[in-house]
């Protein structure tokens, strides 16, 4: 069974063409010539795939930027995935996607994004190796997201064991570190996530940390949240809301766009 992803060149109602073009450039790293090729007119097959799941992910990524894209099965007995099939799910997340903060890494194994509450913003200087650095400067709440490829590890390790190791590593870098909650798997998290908490002192101020780990097939993503310990119980909901919004960009979808077929439908 094969599927073809068809870019129609049409925008969904309420989306601006200029913003749609900017989305293609930012989301998929498409240059001017490749975008012009897509928008030259007519229906264009941008990719042929063997797995429906990969096609649906690619369609969804285009639709989040307002572009009408269809997934057509090469089997007359299977219904194509069209606008009416995705409208509800895409509309539910469209405002969320417009406010997402994306990592600036181009490698498919390290691309990620998240949504922060009001008052949070992109920061600099928290960690030079971070994919994402965000914080609320008024309330002194912060987050860095780090990535480690699984191929860099000397042995296989599960999500929870990796999270435990990350917590202990963080604890060795601060003073008066004390474990509060050992790592545990978060129920119903997609992608699967694990988290734990510890406290420490920084310049004499009690600080509490939430360390969480997400994963995909090629990498672990470590989220390190922190704030003053006296504010942590209030901040915890925001921390987990950000963690829940974390998205690892589809490796299959990104590579598919990088290798556009661009053939007439």
Tab-separated table of C-alpha atoms in Angstrom:
chain	number	residue	atom	x	y	z
A	1	UNK	CA	0.000	0.000	0.000
A	2	UNK	CA	1.325	3.453	-0.938
A	3	UNK	CA	0.035	6.958	-0.267
A	4	UNK	CA	0.700	10.313	-1.859
A	5	UNK	CA	0.602	13.672	-0.056
A	6	UNK	CA	-0.915	16.315	-2.325
A	7	UNK	CA	-0.268	20.029	-1.742
A	8	UNK	CA	-3.207	21.939	-3.235
A	9	UNK	CA	-1.763	25.449	-2.920
A	10	UNK	CA	-4.975	26.608	-1.237
A	11	UNK	CA	-5.162	28.189	2.205
A	12	UNK	CA	-7.717	27.374	4.854
A	13	UNK	CA	-10.213	30.077	5.766
A	14	UNK	CA	-8.759	32.715	8.081
A	15	UNK	CA	-5.109	32.140	7.130
A	16	UNK	CA	-2.942	34.798	5.493
A	17	UNK	CA	-0.855	33.825	2.460
A	18	UNK	CA	2.218	35.744	3.613
A	19	UNK	CA	2.084	34.029	6.994
A	20	UNK	CA	1.570	30.684	5.274
A	21	UNK	CA	4.704	31.198	3.182
A	22	UNK	CA	6.663	32.198	6.294
A	23	UNK	CA	5.453	28.999	7.960
A	24	UNK	CA	6.746	26.873	5.067
A	25	UNK	CA	10.129	28.567	5.339
A	26	UNK	CA	10.382	28.353	9.126
A	27	UNK	CA	8.814	24.971	9.728
A	28	UNK	CA	10.433	23.021	6.898
A	29	UNK	CA	13.522	25.140	6.058
A	30	UNK	CA	12.304	25.557	2.475
A	31	UNK	CA	14.143	28.144	0.361
A	32	UNK	CA	12.502	30.616	-2.018
A	33	UNK	CA	12.829	28.417	-5.109
A	34	UNK	CA	11.231	25.391	-3.428
A	35	UNK	CA	8.354	27.475	-2.072
A	36	UNK	CA	7.822	29.055	-5.485
A	37	UNK	CA	7.720	25.580	-6.989
A	38	UNK	CA	5.005	24.543	-4.535
A	39	UNK	CA	2.944	27.665	-5.241
A	40	UNK	CA	3.385	27.639	-9.024
A	41	UNK	CA	-0.160	26.398	-9.474
A	42	UNK	CA	-2.068	23.171	-9.609
A	43	UNK	CA	-2.029	20.190	-7.283
A	44	UNK	CA	1.455	18.907	-6.454
A	45	UNK	CA	2.415	15.514	-5.061
A	46	UNK	CA	5.028	16.439	-2.470
A	47	UNK	CA	5.717	12.923	-1.242
A	48	UNK	CA	4.871	9.279	-1.793
A	49	UNK	CA	4.954	7.118	1.334
A	50	UNK	CA	4.401	3.499	2.307
A	51	UNK	CA	2.889	4.200	5.729
A	52	UNK	CA	-0.381	6.051	6.261
A	53	UNK	CA	0.776	7.310	9.683
A	54	UNK	CA	3.711	9.150	8.096
A	55	UNK	CA	1.399	10.692	5.523
A	56	UNK	CA	-1.081	11.859	8.164
A	57	UNK	CA	1.741	13.471	10.156
A	58	UNK	CA	2.968	15.310	7.067
A	59	UNK	CA	-0.545	16.481	6.186
A	60	UNK	CA	-1.036	17.731	9.743
A	61	UNK	CA	2.218	19.718	9.684
A	62	UNK	CA	1.172	21.525	6.503
A	63	UNK	CA	-2.323	22.162	7.847
A	64	UNK	CA	-1.033	23.711	11.046
A	65	UNK	CA	0.320	26.501	8.838
A	66	UNK	CA	-3.018	26.888	7.099
A	67	UNK	CA	-2.267	24.927	3.917
A	68	UNK	CA	-4.848	22.525	2.499
A	69	UNK	CA	-3.089	19.231	1.861
A	70	UNK	CA	-4.620	15.833	1.121
A	71	UNK	CA	-3.464	12.277	1.661
A	72	UNK	CA	-4.570	10.021	-1.172
A	73	UNK	CA	-4.265	6.215	-0.845
A	74	UNK	CA	-3.299	4.279	-3.933
A	75	UNK	CA	-6.131	1.876	-3.141
A	76	UNK	CA	-9.581	2.646	-4.428
A	77	UNK	CA	-11.156	0.883	-1.440
A	78	UNK	CA	-9.640	3.284	1.101
A	79	UNK	CA	-11.044	6.775	1.573
A	80	UNK	CA	-8.650	9.723	1.111
A	81	UNK	CA	-7.820	11.943	4.075
A	82	UNK	CA	-9.269	15.344	3.237
A	83	UNK	CA	-10.048	18.632	4.930
A	84	UNK	CA	-13.172	17.433	6.721
A	85	UNK	CA	-11.196	14.611	8.311
A	86	UNK	CA	-8.686	16.878	10.029
A	87	UNK	CA	-10.573	20.144	10.495
A	88	UNK	CA	-11.651	19.533	14.083
A	89	UNK	CA	-8.317	18.257	15.365
A	90	UNK	CA	-6.309	20.984	13.621
A	91	UNK	CA	-8.628	23.774	14.727
A	92	UNK	CA	-8.393	22.576	18.322
A	93	UNK	CA	-4.637	23.209	18.279
A	94	UNK	CA	-4.281	26.073	15.813
A	95	UNK	CA	-4.031	28.833	18.437
A	96	UNK	CA	-1.622	26.660	20.419
A	97	UNK	CA	0.565	26.102	17.371
A	98	UNK	CA	0.676	29.820	16.559
A	99	UNK	CA	2.182	30.522	20.003
A	100	UNK	CA	4.651	27.645	19.994
A	101	UNK	CA	8.353	28.240	20.579
A	102	UNK	CA	10.527	26.112	18.301
A	103	UNK	CA	14.114	25.025	18.733
A	104	UNK	CA	16.390	26.406	16.048
A	105	UNK	CA	18.158	23.113	15.384
A	106	UNK	CA	17.761	21.803	11.826
A	107	UNK	CA	18.605	18.203	12.626
A	108	UNK	CA	15.437	16.096	12.660
A	109	UNK	CA	16.595	14.275	15.791
A	110	UNK	CA	16.854	17.507	17.798
A	111	UNK	CA	13.877	19.573	16.629
A	112	UNK	CA	11.321	20.245	19.335
A	113	UNK	CA	8.803	22.842	20.476
A	114	UNK	CA	6.662	23.841	23.437
A	115	UNK	CA	4.051	26.361	24.574
A	116	UNK	CA	4.639	28.613	27.597
A	117	UNK	CA	2.108	30.474	29.789
A	118	UNK	CA	1.605	34.239	29.705
A	119	UNK	CA	4.650	36.044	31.079
A	120	UNK	CA	7.171	33.503	29.837
A	121	UNK	CA	9.660	34.339	27.101
A	122	UNK	CA	12.731	33.033	25.334
A	123	UNK	CA	15.865	33.548	27.427
A	124	UNK	CA	19.587	33.512	26.735
A	125	UNK	CA	22.536	32.419	28.825
A	126	UNK	CA	20.818	29.782	30.948
A	127	UNK	CA	22.663	26.885	29.327
A	128	UNK	CA	24.810	27.143	26.178
A	129	UNK	CA	23.924	23.568	25.163
A	130	UNK	CA	20.143	23.945	25.481
A	131	UNK	CA	17.794	23.449	22.545
A	132	UNK	CA	15.279	25.711	24.266
A	133	UNK	CA	15.735	28.284	27.050
A	134	UNK	CA	12.624	29.991	28.419
A	135	UNK	CA	11.568	31.686	31.619
A	136	UNK	CA	9.350	34.084	33.522
A	137	UNK	CA	11.733	36.810	34.667
A	138	UNK	CA	9.175	38.407	36.978
A	139	UNK	CA	8.597	35.227	39.019
A	140	UNK	CA	12.103	33.758	38.465
A	141	UNK	CA	10.810	30.532	36.927
A	142	UNK	CA	12.965	28.924	34.258
A	143	UNK	CA	13.314	25.941	31.932
A	144	UNK	CA	16.064	24.550	29.737
A	145	UNK	CA	15.638	21.596	27.372
A	146	UNK	CA	18.697	19.489	26.562
A	147	UNK	CA	19.098	16.657	24.066
A	148	UNK	CA	21.288	13.570	24.025
A	149	UNK	CA	21.307	11.178	21.101
A	150	UNK	CA	20.927	7.556	22.119
A	151	UNK	CA	23.799	6.628	19.801
A	152	UNK	CA	26.111	8.619	22.105
A	153	UNK	CA	25.356	6.375	25.092
A	154	UNK	CA	27.653	3.453	25.837
A	155	UNK	CA	24.776	1.085	26.659
A	156	UNK	CA	21.018	0.785	26.258
A	157	UNK	CA	19.052	2.529	28.994
A	158	UNK	CA	15.331	2.928	29.584
A	159	UNK	CA	13.464	6.203	30.007
A	160	UNK	CA	13.049	5.994	33.787
A	161	UNK	CA	16.661	4.968	34.405
A	162	UNK	CA	17.853	7.816	32.191
A	163	UNK	CA	15.663	10.270	34.108
A	164	UNK	CA	17.079	8.999	37.412
A	165	UNK	CA	20.613	9.458	36.092
A	166	UNK	CA	19.830	13.001	34.933
A	167	UNK	CA	18.403	13.945	38.325
A	168	UNK	CA	21.491	12.661	40.120
A	169	UNK	CA	23.755	14.458	37.668
A	170	UNK	CA	21.911	17.732	38.286
A	171	UNK	CA	22.140	17.214	42.042
A	172	UNK	CA	25.947	16.932	41.875
A	173	UNK	CA	26.178	20.439	40.388
A	174	UNK	CA	24.389	22.319	43.217
A	175	UNK	CA	24.760	22.753	46.979
A	176	UNK	CA	22.655	21.092	49.661
A	177	UNK	CA	20.877	18.872	47.117
A	178	UNK	CA	18.078	16.742	48.524
A	179	UNK	CA	15.826	14.303	46.676
A	180	UNK	CA	12.125	15.095	47.025
A	181	UNK	CA	10.455	12.782	44.490
A	182	UNK	CA	12.278	9.972	42.724
A	183	UNK	CA	11.747	9.576	38.991
A	184	UNK	CA	8.451	8.022	37.930
A	185	UNK	CA	6.601	7.590	34.642
A	186	UNK	CA	3.883	10.134	33.937
A	187	UNK	CA	0.537	8.521	33.071
A	188	UNK	CA	-0.999	9.159	29.646
A	189	UNK	CA	1.917	11.318	28.455
A	190	UNK	CA	2.539	11.466	24.698
A	191	UNK	CA	5.401	11.155	24.014
A	192	UNK	CA	6.123	9.011	27.088
A	193	UNK	CA	7.682	11.124	29.851
A	194	UNK	CA	9.224	10.599	33.278
A	195	UNK	CA	9.883	13.152	36.051
A	196	UNK	CA	11.277	13.691	39.541
A	197	UNK	CA	12.018	16.576	41.918
A	198	UNK	CA	14.845	17.723	44.180
A	199	UNK	CA	15.771	20.810	46.186
A	200	UNK	CA	19.028	22.721	46.604
A	201	UNK	CA	20.462	26.070	47.649
A	202	UNK	CA	21.746	28.694	45.223
A	203	UNK	CA	23.478	31.679	46.816
A	204	UNK	CA	21.711	30.844	50.049
A	205	UNK	CA	18.227	30.740	48.450
A	206	UNK	CA	16.245	27.454	48.604
A	207	UNK	CA	15.454	26.316	45.036
A	208	UNK	CA	13.315	23.408	43.890
A	209	UNK	CA	13.827	21.607	40.593
A	210	UNK	CA	11.596	19.481	38.404
A	211	UNK	CA	13.586	17.258	36.060
A	212	UNK	CA	11.659	15.435	33.332
A	213	UNK	CA	12.704	13.368	30.331
A	214	UNK	CA	10.968	12.736	27.006
A	215	UNK	CA	12.210	10.467	24.243
A	216	UNK	CA	11.793	9.427	20.657
A	217	UNK	CA	13.542	6.681	18.729
A	218	UNK	CA	16.867	8.492	18.483
A	219	UNK	CA	17.229	10.820	21.477
A	220	UNK	CA	16.393	11.686	25.078
A	221	UNK	CA	15.169	15.215	25.878
A	222	UNK	CA	15.803	16.469	29.419
A	223	UNK	CA	13.627	19.287	30.791
A	224	UNK	CA	15.017	21.120	33.826
A	225	UNK	CA	12.535	23.470	35.504
A	226	UNK	CA	13.358	25.519	38.592
A	227	UNK	CA	12.162	28.352	40.811
A	228	UNK	CA	12.363	29.440	44.464
A	229	UNK	CA	11.151	26.616	46.666
A	230	UNK	CA	8.521	28.787	48.349
A	231	UNK	CA	6.855	29.322	44.942
A	232	UNK	CA	7.205	25.793	43.628
A	233	UNK	CA	3.794	24.432	44.654
A	234	UNK	CA	2.140	27.255	42.710
A	235	UNK	CA	4.526	26.972	39.761
A	236	UNK	CA	4.195	23.189	39.464
A	237	UNK	CA	0.978	23.396	37.411
A	238	UNK	CA	2.630	25.726	34.900
A	239	UNK	CA	5.674	23.470	34.714
A	240	UNK	CA	3.594	20.405	33.924
A	241	UNK	CA	1.473	22.378	31.460
A	242	UNK	CA	4.632	23.313	29.560
A	243	UNK	CA	5.885	19.741	29.767
A	244	UNK	CA	2.586	18.426	28.414
A	245	UNK	CA	2.814	20.812	25.455
A	246	UNK	CA	6.291	19.572	24.506
A	247	UNK	CA	6.412	18.189	20.990
A	248	UNK	CA	9.194	16.273	19.293
A	249	UNK	CA	8.907	17.050	15.610
A	250	UNK	CA	8.155	14.035	13.470
A	251	UNK	CA	11.406	12.695	12.049
A	252	UNK	CA	9.565	11.063	9.158
A	253	UNK	CA	7.583	14.220	8.378
A	254	UNK	CA	10.586	16.522	8.345
A	255	UNK	CA	12.679	14.240	6.180
A	256	UNK	CA	9.752	13.829	3.802
A	257	UNK	CA	9.552	17.583	3.241
A	258	UNK	CA	13.310	17.783	2.809
A	259	UNK	CA	12.955	15.373	-0.119
A	260	UNK	CA	9.961	16.867	-1.945
A	261	UNK	CA	8.994	15.017	-5.091
A	262	UNK	CA	7.006	17.979	-6.473
A	263	UNK	CA	5.260	16.157	-9.296
A	264	UNK	CA	1.910	17.122	-10.837
A	265	UNK	CA	-0.971	15.274	-9.193
